[in-house]
Amino acid sequence: MPYVEASVRSRQFVAAAREVMQRDGVAATTLRAVAAEAGVPLGTLQYVFSSKEALLRAVIEDVVEEISTVLTGTVELDRGLAHAIRQGLTSFWSELVADHVKLQLMQGELLHYALRKPGQEDMASWQYRRYVTVLTDWCREAAVNAGERCALSYDRLARVMLAGVDGLIAQYVCEPDDERARADLDTVIGMLVASADIRPA
């Protein structure tokens, strides 16, 4: 087998793990199944990820990076916080939620798996801290770039934003209805902008 750098292998294995998890579920995913999906011997996978939990953390980090890329890559962060929230959450929904039920189901399963797995509870809190950190930094950058201030702390705004969107995702996964979901998302966006009470710094 030709030599492949560990960083390249890591990305390949994370992609394979995401495929297996979305198809079979997180609890049923094994390193052997991921190795088969990636087309490599089990030992090659274990050289990069020695345990399922290590692989799950890499998958979570990959998902967080994907979300961050959507928010920063599709949003004009110099037009104010309200604009960023509207544009960012709309882009996030279009690119990562609508017609991506299995992806969202996988993210929820990652959380519940960690909470139910003895000794892995910290992975669940770490997952949410990563989400909140990304959203906090993103909101702060949008406000600062536009010379604005927010009535809420940026981390509180991020947590409330995450809670609102998570609730909409749960409803969408249970009953995908694009028209209803977009209308509800617009309502959540309006609530977030109103609560932020954005003003000139």
CSV table of N, CA and C in Angstrom, one decimal, residues 28-152:
chain,number,residue,atom,x,y,z
A,28,ALA,N,-24.0,2.1,16.4
A,28,ALA,CA,-23.6,0.9,15.6
A,28,ALA,C,-22.3,1.0,14.9
A,29,THR,N,-21.7,2.2,14.8
A,29,THR,CA,-20.5,2.4,14.1
A,29,THR,C,-19.3,1.7,14.8
A,30,THR,N,-18.5,1.0,14.1
A,30,THR,CA,-17.3,0.4,14.7
A,30,THR,C,-16.1,0.8,13.8
A,31,LEU,N,-14.9,0.7,14.4
A,31,LEU,CA,-13.7,1.0,13.7
A,31,LEU,C,-13.6,0.1,12.5
A,32,ARG,N,-14.0,-1.2,12.6
A,32,ARG,CA,-13.9,-2.1,11.5
A,32,ARG,C,-14.8,-1.7,10.4
A,33,ALA,N,-16.0,-1.2,10.7
A,33,ALA,CA,-16.9,-0.7,9.6
A,33,ALA,C,-16.3,0.5,8.9
A,34,VAL,N,-15.7,1.4,9.7
A,34,VAL,CA,-15.1,2.6,9.1
A,34,VAL,C,-13.9,2.2,8.2
A,35,ALA,N,-13.1,1.3,8.7
A,35,ALA,CA,-11.9,0.8,7.9
A,35,ALA,C,-12.4,0.2,6.6
A,36,ALA,N,-13.5,-0.6,6.6
A,36,ALA,CA,-14.0,-1.2,5.4
A,36,ALA,C,-14.6,-0.1,4.5
A,37,GLU,N,-15.2,0.9,5.0
A,37,GLU,CA,-15.7,2.0,4.2
A,37,GLU,C,-14.6,2.8,3.5
A,38,ALA,N,-13.5,2.9,4.3
A,38,ALA,CA,-12.3,3.7,3.7
A,38,ALA,C,-11.5,2.8,2.8
A,39,GLY,N,-11.7,1.5,2.8
A,39,GLY,CA,-10.9,0.6,2.0
A,39,GLY,C,-9.5,0.3,2.5
A,40,VAL,N,-9.4,0.3,3.8
A,40,VAL,CA,-8.0,0.1,4.4
A,40,VAL,C,-8.1,-1.0,5.4
A,41,PRO,N,-7.0,-1.7,5.8
A,41,PRO,CA,-7.0,-2.6,6.9
A,41,PRO,C,-7.3,-1.9,8.2
A,42,LEU,N,-7.9,-2.7,9.1
A,42,LEU,CA,-8.3,-2.1,10.4
A,42,LEU,C,-7.0,-1.5,11.1
A,43,GLY,N,-5.9,-2.2,11.0
A,43,GLY,CA,-4.7,-1.7,11.7
A,43,GLY,C,-4.3,-0.3,11.1
A,44,THR,N,-4.5,0.0,9.9
A,44,THR,CA,-4.2,1.3,9.3
A,44,THR,C,-5.0,2.4,9.9
A,45,LEU,N,-6.3,2.1,10.1
A,45,LEU,CA,-7.2,3.1,10.8
A,45,LEU,C,-6.7,3.3,12.2
A,46,GLN,N,-6.4,2.2,12.9
A,46,GLN,CA,-6.1,2.3,14.3
A,46,GLN,C,-4.7,3.0,14.6
A,47,TYR,N,-3.9,3.0,13.5
A,47,TYR,CA,-2.6,3.8,13.6
A,47,TYR,C,-2.9,5.3,13.8
A,48,VAL,N,-4.0,5.7,13.1
A,48,VAL,CA,-4.4,7.2,13.2
A,48,VAL,C,-5.4,7.4,14.3
A,49,PHE,N,-6.4,6.5,14.5
A,49,PHE,CA,-7.4,6.7,15.5
A,49,PHE,C,-7.4,5.4,16.3
A,50,SER,N,-6.8,5.5,17.5
A,50,SER,CA,-6.7,4.2,18.3
A,50,SER,C,-8.0,3.8,19.0
A,51,SER,N,-9.0,4.6,19.0
A,51,SER,CA,-10.3,4.2,19.6
A,51,SER,C,-11.4,4.9,18.9
A,52,LYS,N,-12.6,4.4,19.1
A,52,LYS,CA,-13.8,4.9,18.5
A,52,LYS,C,-14.0,6.4,19.0
A,53,GLU,N,-13.7,6.6,20.3
A,53,GLU,CA,-14.0,7.9,20.9
A,53,GLU,C,-13.0,8.9,20.2
A,54,ALA,N,-11.8,8.6,20.0
A,54,ALA,CA,-10.9,9.5,19.3
A,54,ALA,C,-11.4,9.9,17.9
A,55,LEU,N,-11.9,8.9,17.2
A,55,LEU,CA,-12.5,9.1,15.9
A,55,LEU,C,-13.8,10.0,16.0
A,56,LEU,N,-14.6,9.8,17.0
A,56,LEU,CA,-15.8,10.6,17.2
A,56,LEU,C,-15.4,12.1,17.4
A,57,ARG,N,-14.4,12.3,18.2
A,57,ARG,CA,-14.0,13.7,18.5
A,57,ARG,C,-13.5,14.3,17.2
A,58,ALA,N,-12.8,13.6,16.3
A,58,ALA,CA,-12.4,14.1,15.0
A,58,ALA,C,-13.6,14.4,14.1
A,59,VAL,N,-14.6,13.6,14.2
A,59,VAL,CA,-15.8,13.8,13.4
A,59,VAL,C,-16.5,15.1,13.9
A,60,ILE,N,-16.6,15.2,15.2
A,60,ILE,CA,-17.3,16.4,15.8
A,60,ILE,C,-16.5,17.7,15.3
A,61,GLU,N,-15.2,17.6,15.4
A,61,GLU,CA,-14.4,18.8,15.0
A,61,GLU,C,-14.6,19.1,13.6
A,62,ASP,N,-14.7,18.1,12.7
A,62,ASP,CA,-15.0,18.3,11.3
A,62,ASP,C,-16.3,18.9,11.1
A,63,VAL,N,-17.3,18.5,11.8
A,63,VAL,CA,-18.7,19.1,11.7
A,63,VAL,C,-18.6,20.6,12.1
A,64,VAL,N,-17.9,20.9,13.2
A,64,VAL,CA,-17.8,22.2,13.7
A,64,VAL,C,-17.1,23.1,12.7
A,65,GLU,N,-16.0,22.6,12.1
A,65,GLU,CA,-15.3,23.3,11.0
A,65,GLU,C,-16.2,23.6,9.8
A,66,GLU,N,-17.0,22.6,9.5
A,66,GLU,CA,-18.0,22.8,8.4
A,66,GLU,C,-19.0,23.9,8.7
A,67,ILE,N,-19.5,23.9,9.9
A,67,ILE,CA,-20.4,25.0,10.2
A,67,ILE,C,-19.7,26.4,10.2
A,68,SER,N,-18.5,26.4,10.7
A,68,SER,CA,-17.7,27.7,10.7
A,68,SER,C,-17.5,28.1,9.3
A,69,THR,N,-17.1,27.2,8.4
A,69,THR,CA,-16.9,27.6,7.0
A,69,THR,C,-18.1,28.2,6.4
A,70,VAL,N,-19.3,27.6,6.6
A,70,VAL,CA,-20.5,28.1,6.1
A,70,VAL,C,-20.8,29.6,6.6
A,71,LEU,N,-20.6,29.7,7.9
A,71,LEU,CA,-20.9,31.0,8.5
A,71,LEU,C,-19.9,32.1,8.1
A,72,THR,N,-18.7,31.8,8.0
A,72,THR,CA,-17.7,32.8,7.6
A,72,THR,C,-17.5,33.0,6.1
A,73,GLY,N,-17.8,31.9,5.4
A,73,GLY,CA,-17.6,31.9,3.9
A,73,GLY,C,-18.8,32.5,3.1
A,74,THR,N,-20.0,32.5,3.7
A,74,THR,CA,-21.1,33.0,3.0
A,74,THR,C,-21.7,34.3,3.5
A,75,VAL,N,-21.1,34.8,4.6
A,75,VAL,CA,-21.7,36.0,5.3
A,75,VAL,C,-20.8,37.2,5.2
A,76,GLU,N,-21.4,38.3,4.9
A,76,GLU,CA,-20.6,39.6,4.9
A,76,GLU,C,-20.5,40.1,6.3
A,77,LEU,N,-19.4,40.0,6.9
A,77,LEU,CA,-19.2,40.3,8.3
A,77,LEU,C,-18.9,41.8,8.6
A,78,ASP,N,-19.1,42.6,7.6
A,78,ASP,CA,-18.9,44.0,7.8
A,78,ASP,C,-20.2,44.8,7.6
A,79,ARG,N,-21.3,44.1,7.6
A,79,ARG,CA,-22.6,44.8,7.4
A,79,ARG,C,-23.5,44.8,8.7
A,80,GLY,N,-22.9,44.4,9.8
A,80,GLY,CA,-23.6,44.5,11.0
A,80,GLY,C,-24.0,43.1,11.5
A,81,LEU,N,-24.3,43.1,12.8
A,81,LEU,CA,-24.6,41.8,13.5
A,81,LEU,C,-26.0,41.3,13.0
A,82,ALA,N,-27.0,42.2,12.9
A,82,ALA,CA,-28.3,41.7,12.4
A,82,ALA,C,-28.2,41.1,11.1
A,83,HIS,N,-27.5,41.7,10.2
A,83,HIS,CA,-27.4,41.2,8.8
A,83,HIS,C,-26.6,39.8,8.9
A,84,ALA,N,-25.6,39.7,9.7
A,84,ALA,CA,-24.9,38.5,9.8
A,84,ALA,C,-25.8,37.3,10.3
A,85,ILE,N,-26.6,37.6,11.3
A,85,ILE,CA,-27.5,36.6,11.9
A,85,ILE,C,-28.5,36.1,10.8
A,86,ARG,N,-29.1,37.1,10.1
A,86,ARG,CA,-30.0,36.7,9.1
A,86,ARG,C,-29.4,35.9,8.0
A,87,GLN,N,-28.3,36.4,7.5
A,87,GLN,CA,-27.6,35.8,6.3
A,87,GLN,C,-27.0,34.4,6.8
A,88,GLY,N,-26.4,34.4,7.9
A,88,GLY,CA,-25.7,33.3,8.4
A,88,GLY,C,-26.6,32.1,8.7
A,89,LEU,N,-27.7,32.3,9.4
A,89,LEU,CA,-28.6,31.2,9.8
A,89,LEU,C,-29.3,30.7,8.6
A,90,THR,N,-29.7,31.7,7.6
A,90,THR,CA,-30.3,31.2,6.4
A,90,THR,C,-29.4,30.4,5.6
A,91,SER,N,-28.1,30.7,5.5
A,91,SER,CA,-27.2,30.0,4.7
A,91,SER,C,-26.9,28.6,5.4
A,92,PHE,N,-26.8,28.6,6.7
A,92,PHE,CA,-26.6,27.4,7.4
A,92,PHE,C,-27.7,26.4,7.2
A,93,TRP,N,-28.9,26.9,7.2
A,93,TRP,CA,-30.1,26.0,7.0
A,93,TRP,C,-30.1,25.5,5.6
A,94,SER,N,-29.8,26.3,4.7
A,94,SER,CA,-29.9,25.9,3.3
A,94,SER,C,-28.8,24.9,2.9
A,95,GLU,N,-27.6,25.0,3.5
A,95,GLU,CA,-26.5,24.2,3.1
A,95,GLU,C,-26.3,23.0,4.0
A,96,LEU,N,-26.7,23.0,5.3
A,96,LEU,CA,-26.4,21.9,6.2
A,96,LEU,C,-27.7,21.3,6.8
A,97,VAL,N,-28.9,21.8,6.6
A,97,VAL,CA,-30.0,21.3,7.3
A,97,VAL,C,-31.0,20.8,6.3
A,98,ALA,N,-31.5,21.7,5.4
A,98,ALA,CA,-32.5,21.3,4.4
A,98,ALA,C,-32.0,20.2,3.5
A,99,ASP,N,-32.7,19.1,3.4
A,99,ASP,CA,-32.3,17.9,2.7
A,99,ASP,C,-31.1,17.2,3.2
A,100,HIS,N,-30.7,17.5,4.5
A,100,HIS,CA,-29.6,16.8,5.1
A,100,HIS,C,-30.0,16.3,6.5
A,101,VAL,N,-31.1,15.6,6.5
A,101,VAL,CA,-31.7,15.0,7.7
A,101,VAL,C,-30.7,14.0,8.3
A,102,LYS,N,-30.0,13.2,7.5
A,102,LYS,CA,-29.1,12.2,8.1
A,102,LYS,C,-27.9,12.9,8.8
A,103,LEU,N,-27.4,13.9,8.2
A,103,LEU,CA,-26.3,14.7,8.8
A,103,LEU,C,-26.8,15.2,10.2
A,104,GLN,N,-27.9,15.8,10.3
A,104,GLN,CA,-28.4,16.4,11.5
A,104,GLN,C,-28.7,15.3,12.5
A,105,LEU,N,-29.2,14.2,12.1
A,105,LEU,CA,-29.5,13.0,12.9
A,105,LEU,C,-28.2,12.5,13.5
A,106,MET,N,-27.1,12.5,12.7
A,106,MET,CA,-25.8,12.0,13.2
A,106,MET,C,-25.3,12.9,14.3
A,107,GLN,N,-25.5,14.2,14.1
A,107,GLN,CA,-25.0,15.2,15.1
A,107,GLN,C,-25.7,15.0,16.5
A,108,GLY,N,-27.0,14.8,16.4
A,108,GLY,CA,-27.7,14.5,17.6
A,108,GLY,C,-27.3,13.2,18.3
A,109,GLU,N,-27.1,12.2,17.4
A,109,GLU,CA,-26.7,10.9,18.0
A,109,GLU,C,-25.3,11.0,18.6
A,110,LEU,N,-24.4,11.8,18.1
A,110,LEU,CA,-23.1,12.0,18.7
A,110,LEU,C,-23.2,12.5,20.1
A,111,LEU,N,-24.1,13.5,20.3
A,111,LEU,CA,-24.3,14.0,21.6
A,111,LEU,C,-24.9,13.0,22.5
A,112,HIS,N,-25.9,12.3,22.1
A,112,HIS,CA,-26.6,11.3,23.0
A,112,HIS,C,-25.7,10.1,23.3
A,113,TYR,N,-24.9,9.7,22.3
A,113,TYR,CA,-23.9,8.6,22.5
A,113,TYR,C,-23.0,9.0,23.6
A,114,ALA,N,-22.4,10.2,23.6
A,114,ALA,CA,-21.4,10.6,24.6
A,114,ALA,C,-22.1,10.7,26.0
A,115,LEU,N,-23.3,11.2,26.0
A,115,LEU,CA,-24.0,11.3,27.3
A,115,LEU,C,-24.3,9.9,27.9
A,116,ARG,N,-24.5,8.9,27.1
A,116,ARG,CA,-24.9,7.6,27.6
A,116,ARG,C,-23.7,6.7,27.8
A,117,LYS,N,-22.5,7.0,27.2
A,117,LYS,CA,-21.4,6.2,27.3
A,117,LYS,C,-20.6,6.5,28.6
A,118,PRO,N,-20.5,5.6,29.5
A,118,PRO,CA,-19.7,5.9,30.8
A,118,PRO,C,-18.3,6.4,30.5
A,119,GLY,N,-17.9,7.5,31.1
A,119,GLY,CA,-16.6,8.0,30.9
A,119,GLY,C,-16.4,9.0,29.7
A,120,GLN,N,-17.5,9.1,28.9
A,120,GLN,CA,-17.4,10.0,27.7
A,120,GLN,C,-18.3,11.2,27.8
A,121,GLU,N,-18.9,11.4,29.0
A,121,GLU,CA,-19.8,12.6,29.2
A,121,GLU,C,-19.1,13.9,28.8
A,122,ASP,N,-17.8,14.0,29.0
A,122,ASP,CA,-17.2,15.3,28.7
A,122,ASP,C,-17.2,15.6,27.3
A,123,MET,N,-17.3,14.5,26.4
A,123,MET,CA,-17.3,14.8,25.0
A,123,MET,C,-18.5,15.5,24.6
A,124,ALA,N,-19.6,15.3,25.2
A,124,ALA,CA,-20.9,16.0,24.9
A,124,ALA,C,-20.8,17.5,25.3
A,125,SER,N,-20.3,17.8,26.5
A,125,SER,CA,-20.1,19.2,26.8
A,125,SER,C,-19.1,19.9,25.9
A,126,TRP,N,-18.0,19.1,25.6
A,126,TRP,CA,-17.0,19.7,24.7
A,126,TRP,C,-17.6,20.0,23.3
A,127,GLN,N,-18.5,19.1,22.8
A,127,GLN,CA,-19.2,19.3,21.5
A,127,GLN,C,-19.9,20.6,21.5
A,128,TYR,N,-20.7,20.9,22.6
A,128,TYR,CA,-21.5,22.1,22.7
A,128,TYR,C,-20.6,23.3,22.9
A,129,ARG,N,-19.6,23.2,23.7
A,129,ARG,CA,-18.6,24.3,23.8
A,129,ARG,C,-18.0,24.7,22.5
A,130,ARG,N,-17.7,23.8,21.7
A,130,ARG,CA,-17.1,24.1,20.4
A,130,ARG,C,-18.2,24.8,19.5
A,131,TYR,N,-19.4,24.4,19.5
A,131,TYR,CA,-20.5,25.1,18.8
A,131,TYR,C,-20.6,26.6,19.3
A,132,VAL,N,-20.7,26.7,20.6
A,132,VAL,CA,-20.8,28.0,21.2
A,132,VAL,C,-19.6,28.9,20.9
A,133,THR,N,-18.4,28.4,21.0
A,133,THR,CA,-17.2,29.2,20.7
A,133,THR,C,-17.3,29.7,19.3
A,134,VAL,N,-17.6,28.9,18.3
A,134,VAL,CA,-17.7,29.3,16.9
A,134,VAL,C,-18.7,30.5,16.8
A,135,LEU,N,-19.9,30.3,17.3
A,135,LEU,CA,-20.9,31.3,17.2
A,135,LEU,C,-20.6,32.6,17.9
A,136,THR,N,-20.0,32.4,19.1
A,136,THR,CA,-19.6,33.6,19.9
A,136,THR,C,-18.6,34.5,19.1
A,137,ASP,N,-17.5,33.8,18.6
A,137,ASP,CA,-16.5,34.6,17.9
A,137,ASP,C,-17.1,35.2,16.6
A,138,TRP,N,-18.0,34.5,16.0
A,138,TRP,CA,-18.6,35.0,14.7
A,138,TRP,C,-19.5,36.2,15.0
A,139,CYS,N,-20.3,36.1,16.0
A,139,CYS,CA,-21.2,37.3,16.4
A,139,CYS,C,-20.3,38.5,16.8
A,140,ARG,N,-19.3,38.3,17.6
A,140,ARG,CA,-18.4,39.4,18.0
A,140,ARG,C,-17.8,40.0,16.8
A,141,GLU,N,-17.3,39.2,15.9
A,141,GLU,CA,-16.6,39.8,14.7
A,141,GLU,C,-17.5,40.6,13.9
A,142,ALA,N,-18.7,40.2,13.7
A,142,ALA,CA,-19.7,40.9,12.9
A,142,ALA,C,-20.0,42.2,13.6
A,143,ALA,N,-20.2,42.2,14.9
A,143,ALA,CA,-20.5,43.5,15.6
A,143,ALA,C,-19.4,44.5,15.6
A,144,VAL,N,-18.2,44.0,15.9
A,144,VAL,CA,-17.0,44.8,16.0
A,144,VAL,C,-16.7,45.4,14.7
A,145,ASN,N,-16.8,44.6,13.6
A,145,ASN,CA,-16.5,45.1,12.3
A,145,ASN,C,-17.4,46.3,11.9
A,146,ALA,N,-18.6,46.3,12.4
A,146,ALA,CA,-19.6,47.3,12.0
A,146,ALA,C,-19.7,48.4,13.1
A,147,GLY,N,-18.8,48.3,14.1
A,147,GLY,CA,-18.9,49.4,15.1
A,147,GLY,C,-20.1,49.3,15.9
A,148,GLU,N,-20.6,48.1,16.3
A,148,GLU,CA,-21.8,47.9,17.0
A,148,GLU,C,-21.5,47.3,18.4
A,149,ARG,N,-22.5,47.4,19.3
A,149,ARG,CA,-22.5,46.6,20.5
A,149,ARG,C,-23.9,45.9,20.7
A,150,CYS,N,-23.8,44.9,21.5
A,150,CYS,CA,-25.0,44.0,21.7
A,150,CYS,C,-25.4,44.1,23.1
A,151,ALA,N,-26.8,44.1,23.4
A,151,ALA,CA,-27.3,44.1,24.7
A,151,ALA,C,-26.9,42.9,25.5
A,152,LEU,N,-26.8,41.7,24.8
A,152,LEU,CA,-26.5,40.5,25.4
A,152,LEU,C,-25.0,40.2,25.3
